Every structure is written in structure tokens, then in C-alpha cells.
Amino acid sequence: MPPLRTALLQSSGQVGDVAANLKVLDEAAARAAATGAGLLVAPEMFLTGYAIGDDVARLAEPADGDCADAVAGIAARHGLAVVYGYPERDGETVYNAAQLIGPDGARLANYRKTHLYGGFESDSFTPGDQPVVQAELGGLRVGLMICYDVEFPENVRAHALAGTQLLLVPTALMHPAEVVAESVVPVRAFENQLYIAYANRTGQEGEFEFVGLSALAGPDGTARARAGRGEELVTGDVDPELLTASREANPYLRDRRPGLYTSLI
């Protein structure tokens, strides 16, 4: 199975302007496809902006709404899968969500953030209750997670035990938590023997200062691709052969003793 070239869009787009953000996503998809990428990962709440305050309810859409149709068109036009963050409306309930659209425009998976961060998220969203959401893409089993979720070891381990090979993490990481992007994410990839595609927002947005530093972390604990602090599109390869070899050399999942860990739950 050939490597899956993965592009990370590090951008905050324009707060509250869905049309402008769809245009940014379309342009990024074109650039990513030109490099041979088969997957583009956009940040948390990319379609609307993160610092939208009381506009969350107004801007929220169903998982199969107009924005999903627009992203499906982008994916199919450029022939690559796209995962993006957005506020999802389900009846009267609003979730902080991420959706994966396949290269043919089909909706493959939708995930609702399970660990909400800070007062804004807790006041605006309902937490999801399904920690492991997966899909098949390019012969790989991919999983979805959002930002703060990856900071909980149990979350990522659940994905590893469920067979996730590539974990997609749209993100809105803020200063002064740079250590998460620089250290925690590569360690999560190493200790769980999987790839993590971590795509962050960047710059000042209302009261929030996003730090960039998006990364594709490999099972060897290194950043196979790393962005700086500004607007950027970076690419790296998810190599199934490297993953197989790394899991053979680092048998954490095989050597676990779950009977000793019952106190964790």
C-alpha cells in the first residue's frame, strides 16, 4: 500500500465568514492536490471561525447541510479527502464537530468533541459521547478527534486499541500551551504507535492567541512535517510500511496488562 500524502492547513480564515473560509479551503485543496496529497486536514471550527461567541447557534449547521455539500464539491473537484471543523446543529443541540469527506465527495465520518475546553466551549456546545469514530481511507483506518481530546491519554489509547492508524485532529491550540504541539502530540503518536495529523489555527482571534505549530507526528515520535507560527500548508507522508515496522519494534500495545489498570475506570 503506497503512503498517503497528507496536507495540513494552518489558517484561521475569516471569523464569521463561511463563504470566505470555503474559498480558503478550496484554494488549499488545489495546492494540496498539486503536491500529490490525498488528504487535507483543516483546523477546529474552520468553517466559521473559533471566536464567534453568541453567533455559534446562528452559524451552526447539520452534518448534511449546505456547508457539507460545499466541502463535498471541493473534495470531489480536487480528488482528495477533506476533514474540517465546524459547529454542528442537531435539533436544538449544538456540537463542536469535525467531518471527513472522501475524495468522491461522500461523507465518511462525523465526530463530536468529547472534552470541551474552557468557558466558551462549555457554554456553547454539548459534549459528544462517542470517543472513537473511524473510517477507511486509502487503505488506512483513520480516526477523528478534536484539539483538547488528544491531551487525554485514554482517548488516544482507545483509538489505538480500535485499530486506528492515522488520527486526524483539527485543532485550536492557544498560547501558552505550545508544549502540546511540540511534545505531547509526538509522544501520543509514539506511545500508541500511530500517526497523528494535528492541524492548528494561527494568530490572534478575539481573546484567543493561536500558536500554529501544526504537525504530522509519526509512530517513531518525530514530526514528519511541522509548520511554523503563521499561515501555512505543510505536507507529509503516512507510510503504512513504517507503521508496521514501528509497531513490531515497539510492542506497547501487545505488552499491555489491562488487568492492572482497572482503577483507571
PDB file of N, CA, C and O in Angstrom, residues 152-185:
ATOM      1  N   PHE A 152      -5.817  13.832  26.379  1.00  0.00           N
ATOM      2  CA  PHE A 152      -6.211  12.791  27.316  1.00  0.00           C
ATOM      3  C   PHE A 152      -5.665  11.454  26.819  1.00  0.00           C
ATOM      4  O   PHE A 152      -6.106  10.957  25.777  1.00  0.00           O
ATOM      5  N   PRO A 153      -4.717  10.845  27.532  1.00  0.00           N
ATOM      6  CA  PRO A 153      -4.096   9.605  27.054  1.00  0.00           C
ATOM      7  C   PRO A 153      -5.096   8.504  26.763  1.00  0.00           C
ATOM      8  O   PRO A 153      -4.935   7.739  25.809  1.00  0.00           O
ATOM      9  N   GLU A 154      -6.151   8.435  27.577  1.00  0.00           N
ATOM     10  CA  GLU A 154      -7.133   7.370  27.400  1.00  0.00           C
ATOM     11  C   GLU A 154      -7.826   7.462  26.039  1.00  0.00           C
ATOM     12  O   GLU A 154      -8.171   6.451  25.428  1.00  0.00           O
ATOM     13  N   ASN A 155      -8.058   8.682  25.591  1.00  0.00           N
ATOM     14  CA  ASN A 155      -8.725   8.886  24.305  1.00  0.00           C
ATOM     15  C   ASN A 155      -7.924   8.292  23.149  1.00  0.00           C
ATOM     16  O   ASN A 155      -8.447   7.569  22.304  1.00  0.00           O
ATOM     17  N   VAL A 156      -6.649   8.636  23.119  1.00  0.00           N
ATOM     18  CA  VAL A 156      -5.809   8.171  22.008  1.00  0.00           C
ATOM     19  C   VAL A 156      -5.569   6.667  22.125  1.00  0.00           C
ATOM     20  O   VAL A 156      -5.558   5.941  21.123  1.00  0.00           O
ATOM     21  N   ARG A 157      -5.411   6.168  23.339  1.00  0.00           N
ATOM     22  CA  ARG A 157      -5.222   4.726  23.510  1.00  0.00           C
ATOM     23  C   ARG A 157      -6.455   3.953  23.031  1.00  0.00           C
ATOM     24  O   ARG A 157      -6.334   2.875  22.439  1.00  0.00           O
ATOM     25  N   ALA A 158      -7.638   4.501  23.263  1.00  0.00           N
ATOM     26  CA  ALA A 158      -8.858   3.843  22.779  1.00  0.00           C
ATOM     27  C   ALA A 158      -8.825   3.709  21.263  1.00  0.00           C
ATOM     28  O   ALA A 158      -9.229   2.679  20.707  1.00  0.00           O
ATOM     29  N   HIS A 159      -8.336   4.741  20.592  1.00  0.00           N
ATOM     30  CA  HIS A 159      -8.201   4.665  19.127  1.00  0.00           C
ATOM     31  C   HIS A 159      -7.186   3.604  18.717  1.00  0.00           C
ATOM     32  O   HIS A 159      -7.425   2.824  17.789  1.00  0.00           O
ATOM     33  N   ALA A 160      -6.059   3.581  19.413  1.00  0.00           N
ATOM     34  CA  ALA A 160      -5.026   2.595  19.072  1.00  0.00           C
ATOM     35  C   ALA A 160      -5.563   1.177  19.220  1.00  0.00           C
ATOM     36  O   ALA A 160      -5.344   0.315  18.357  1.00  0.00           O
ATOM     37  N   LEU A 161      -6.300   0.923  20.301  1.00  0.00           N
ATOM     38  CA  LEU A 161      -6.844  -0.413  20.539  1.00  0.00           C
ATOM     39  C   LEU A 161      -7.937  -0.772  19.536  1.00  0.00           C
ATOM     40  O   LEU A 161      -8.180  -1.950  19.268  1.00  0.00           O
ATOM     41  N   ALA A 162      -8.575   0.256  18.967  1.00  0.00           N
ATOM     42  CA  ALA A 162      -9.617   0.022  17.965  1.00  0.00           C
ATOM     43  C   ALA A 162      -9.040  -0.076  16.553  1.00  0.00           C
ATOM     44  O   ALA A 162      -9.791  -0.229  15.595  1.00  0.00           O
ATOM     45  N   GLY A 163      -7.712   0.038  16.444  1.00  0.00           N
ATOM     46  CA  GLY A 163      -7.069  -0.167  15.153  1.00  0.00           C
ATOM     47  C   GLY A 163      -6.802   1.079  14.342  1.00  0.00           C
ATOM     48  O   GLY A 163      -6.382   0.995  13.180  1.00  0.00           O
ATOM     49  N   THR A 164      -7.017   2.265  14.916  1.00  0.00           N
ATOM     50  CA  THR A 164      -6.728   3.498  14.181  1.00  0.00           C
ATOM     51  C   THR A 164      -5.256   3.560  13.819  1.00  0.00           C
ATOM     52  O   THR A 164      -4.380   3.353  14.662  1.00  0.00           O
ATOM     53  N   GLN A 165      -4.979   3.863  12.561  1.00  0.00           N
ATOM     54  CA  GLN A 165      -3.603   4.006  12.080  1.00  0.00           C
ATOM     55  C   GLN A 165      -3.208   5.467  11.888  1.00  0.00           C
ATOM     56  O   GLN A 165      -2.043   5.819  12.021  1.00  0.00           O
ATOM     57  N   LEU A 166      -4.184   6.295  11.554  1.00  0.00           N
ATOM     58  CA  LEU A 166      -3.968   7.732  11.357  1.00  0.00           C
ATOM     59  C   LEU A 166      -5.075   8.471  12.087  1.00  0.00           C
ATOM     60  O   LEU A 166      -6.255   8.300  11.777  1.00  0.00           O
ATOM     61  N   LEU A 167      -4.684   9.293  13.058  1.00  0.00           N
ATOM     62  CA  LEU A 167      -5.640  10.051  13.860  1.00  0.00           C
ATOM     63  C   LEU A 167      -5.652  11.494  13.360  1.00  0.00           C
ATOM     64  O   LEU A 167      -4.621  12.166  13.350  1.00  0.00           O
ATOM     65  N   LEU A 168      -6.816  11.972  12.939  1.00  0.00           N
ATOM     66  CA  LEU A 168      -6.976  13.312  12.385  1.00  0.00           C
ATOM     67  C   LEU A 168      -7.496  14.240  13.469  1.00  0.00           C
ATOM     68  O   LEU A 168      -8.560  13.976  14.046  1.00  0.00           O
ATOM     69  N   VAL A 169      -6.761  15.328  13.742  1.00  0.00           N
ATOM     70  CA  VAL A 169      -7.083  16.184  14.884  1.00  0.00           C
ATOM     71  C   VAL A 169      -7.147  17.656  14.475  1.00  0.00           C
ATOM     72  O   VAL A 169      -6.165  18.394  14.595  1.00  0.00           O
ATOM     73  N   PRO A 170      -8.291  18.132  13.980  1.00  0.00           N
ATOM     74  CA  PRO A 170      -8.469  19.577  13.816  1.00  0.00           C
ATOM     75  C   PRO A 170      -8.342  20.257  15.178  1.00  0.00           C
ATOM     76  O   PRO A 170      -8.905  19.781  16.166  1.00  0.00           O
ATOM     77  N   THR A 171      -7.628  21.392  15.207  1.00  0.00           N
ATOM     78  CA  THR A 171      -7.159  21.924  16.491  1.00  0.00           C
ATOM     79  C   THR A 171      -7.298  23.445  16.551  1.00  0.00           C
ATOM     80  O   THR A 171      -7.228  24.134  15.529  1.00  0.00           O
ATOM     81  N   ALA A 172      -7.459  23.961  17.777  1.00  0.00           N
ATOM     82  CA  ALA A 172      -7.408  25.398  18.050  1.00  0.00           C
ATOM     83  C   ALA A 172      -6.572  25.596  19.315  1.00  0.00           C
ATOM     84  O   ALA A 172      -7.080  26.014  20.363  1.00  0.00           O
ATOM     85  N   LEU A 173      -5.287  25.267  19.219  1.00  0.00           N
ATOM     86  CA  LEU A 173      -4.380  25.334  20.373  1.00  0.00           C
ATOM     87  C   LEU A 173      -3.913  26.763  20.601  1.00  0.00           C
ATOM     88  O   LEU A 173      -3.430  27.425  19.689  1.00  0.00           O
ATOM     89  N   MET A 174      -3.995  27.192  21.862  1.00  0.00           N
ATOM     90  CA  MET A 174      -3.708  28.573  22.220  1.00  0.00           C
ATOM     91  C   MET A 174      -2.418  28.700  23.026  1.00  0.00           C
ATOM     92  O   MET A 174      -1.981  27.769  23.694  1.00  0.00           O
ATOM     93  N   HIS A 175      -1.834  29.900  22.982  1.00  0.00           N
ATOM     94  CA  HIS A 175      -0.741  30.261  23.893  1.00  0.00           C
ATOM     95  C   HIS A 175      -1.305  30.284  25.319  1.00  0.00           C
ATOM     96  O   HIS A 175      -2.427  30.741  25.523  1.00  0.00           O
ATOM     97  N   PRO A 176      -0.595  29.766  26.332  1.00  0.00           N
ATOM     98  CA  PRO A 176       0.796  29.320  26.343  1.00  0.00           C
ATOM     99  C   PRO A 176       0.954  27.792  26.306  1.00  0.00           C
ATOM    100  O   PRO A 176       1.867  27.250  26.929  1.00  0.00           O
ATOM    101  N   ALA A 177       0.104  27.094  25.574  1.00  0.00           N
ATOM    102  CA  ALA A 177       0.098  25.624  25.602  1.00  0.00           C
ATOM    103  C   ALA A 177       0.902  25.013  24.448  1.00  0.00           C
ATOM    104  O   ALA A 177       0.603  23.914  24.001  1.00  0.00           O
ATOM    105  N   GLU A 178       1.939  25.726  24.000  1.00  0.00           N
ATOM    106  CA  GLU A 178       2.747  25.226  22.888  1.00  0.00           C
ATOM    107  C   GLU A 178       3.302  23.824  23.128  1.00  0.00           C
ATOM    108  O   GLU A 178       3.543  23.072  22.184  1.00  0.00           O
ATOM    109  N   VAL A 179       3.505  23.463  24.394  1.00  0.00           N
ATOM    110  CA  VAL A 179       4.065  22.147  24.717  1.00  0.00           C
ATOM    111  C   VAL A 179       3.216  21.017  24.137  1.00  0.00           C
ATOM    112  O   VAL A 179       3.741  19.949  23.809  1.00  0.00           O
ATOM    113  N   VAL A 180       1.925  21.243  23.980  1.00  0.00           N
ATOM    114  CA  VAL A 180       1.060  20.193  23.426  1.00  0.00           C
ATOM    115  C   VAL A 180       1.472  19.875  21.999  1.00  0.00           C
ATOM    116  O   VAL A 180       1.658  18.706  21.635  1.00  0.00           O
ATOM    117  N   ALA A 181       1.625  20.912  21.181  1.00  0.00           N
ATOM    118  CA  ALA A 181       2.012  20.694  19.787  1.00  0.00           C
ATOM    119  C   ALA A 181       3.445  20.195  19.669  1.00  0.00           C
ATOM    120  O   ALA A 181       3.746  19.312  18.852  1.00  0.00           O
ATOM    121  N   GLU A 182       4.322  20.757  20.488  1.00  0.00           N
ATOM    122  CA  GLU A 182       5.746  20.451  20.354  1.00  0.00           C
ATOM    123  C   GLU A 182       6.114  19.086  20.932  1.00  0.00           C
ATOM    124  O   GLU A 182       6.968  18.382  20.372  1.00  0.00           O
ATOM    125  N   SER A 183       5.479  18.700  22.035  1.00  0.00           N
ATOM    126  CA  SER A 183       5.893  17.491  22.746  1.00  0.00           C
ATOM    127  C   SER A 183       4.792  16.454  22.923  1.00  0.00           C
ATOM    128  O   SER A 183       5.006  15.269  22.678  1.00  0.00           O
ATOM    129  N   VAL A 184       3.606  16.875  23.374  1.00  0.00           N
ATOM    130  CA  VAL A 184       2.562  15.910  23.705  1.00  0.00           C
ATOM    131  C   VAL A 184       2.118  15.130  22.478  1.00  0.00           C
ATOM    132  O   VAL A 184       1.995  13.895  22.524  1.00  0.00           O
ATOM    133  N   VAL A 185       1.881  15.805  21.373  1.00  0.00           N
ATOM    134  CA  VAL A 185       1.373  15.120  20.182  1.00  0.00           C
ATOM    135  C   VAL A 185       2.361  14.078  19.654  1.00  0.00           C
ATOM    136  O   VAL A 185       1.967  12.928  19.395  1.00  0.00           O
TER     137      VAL A 185
END
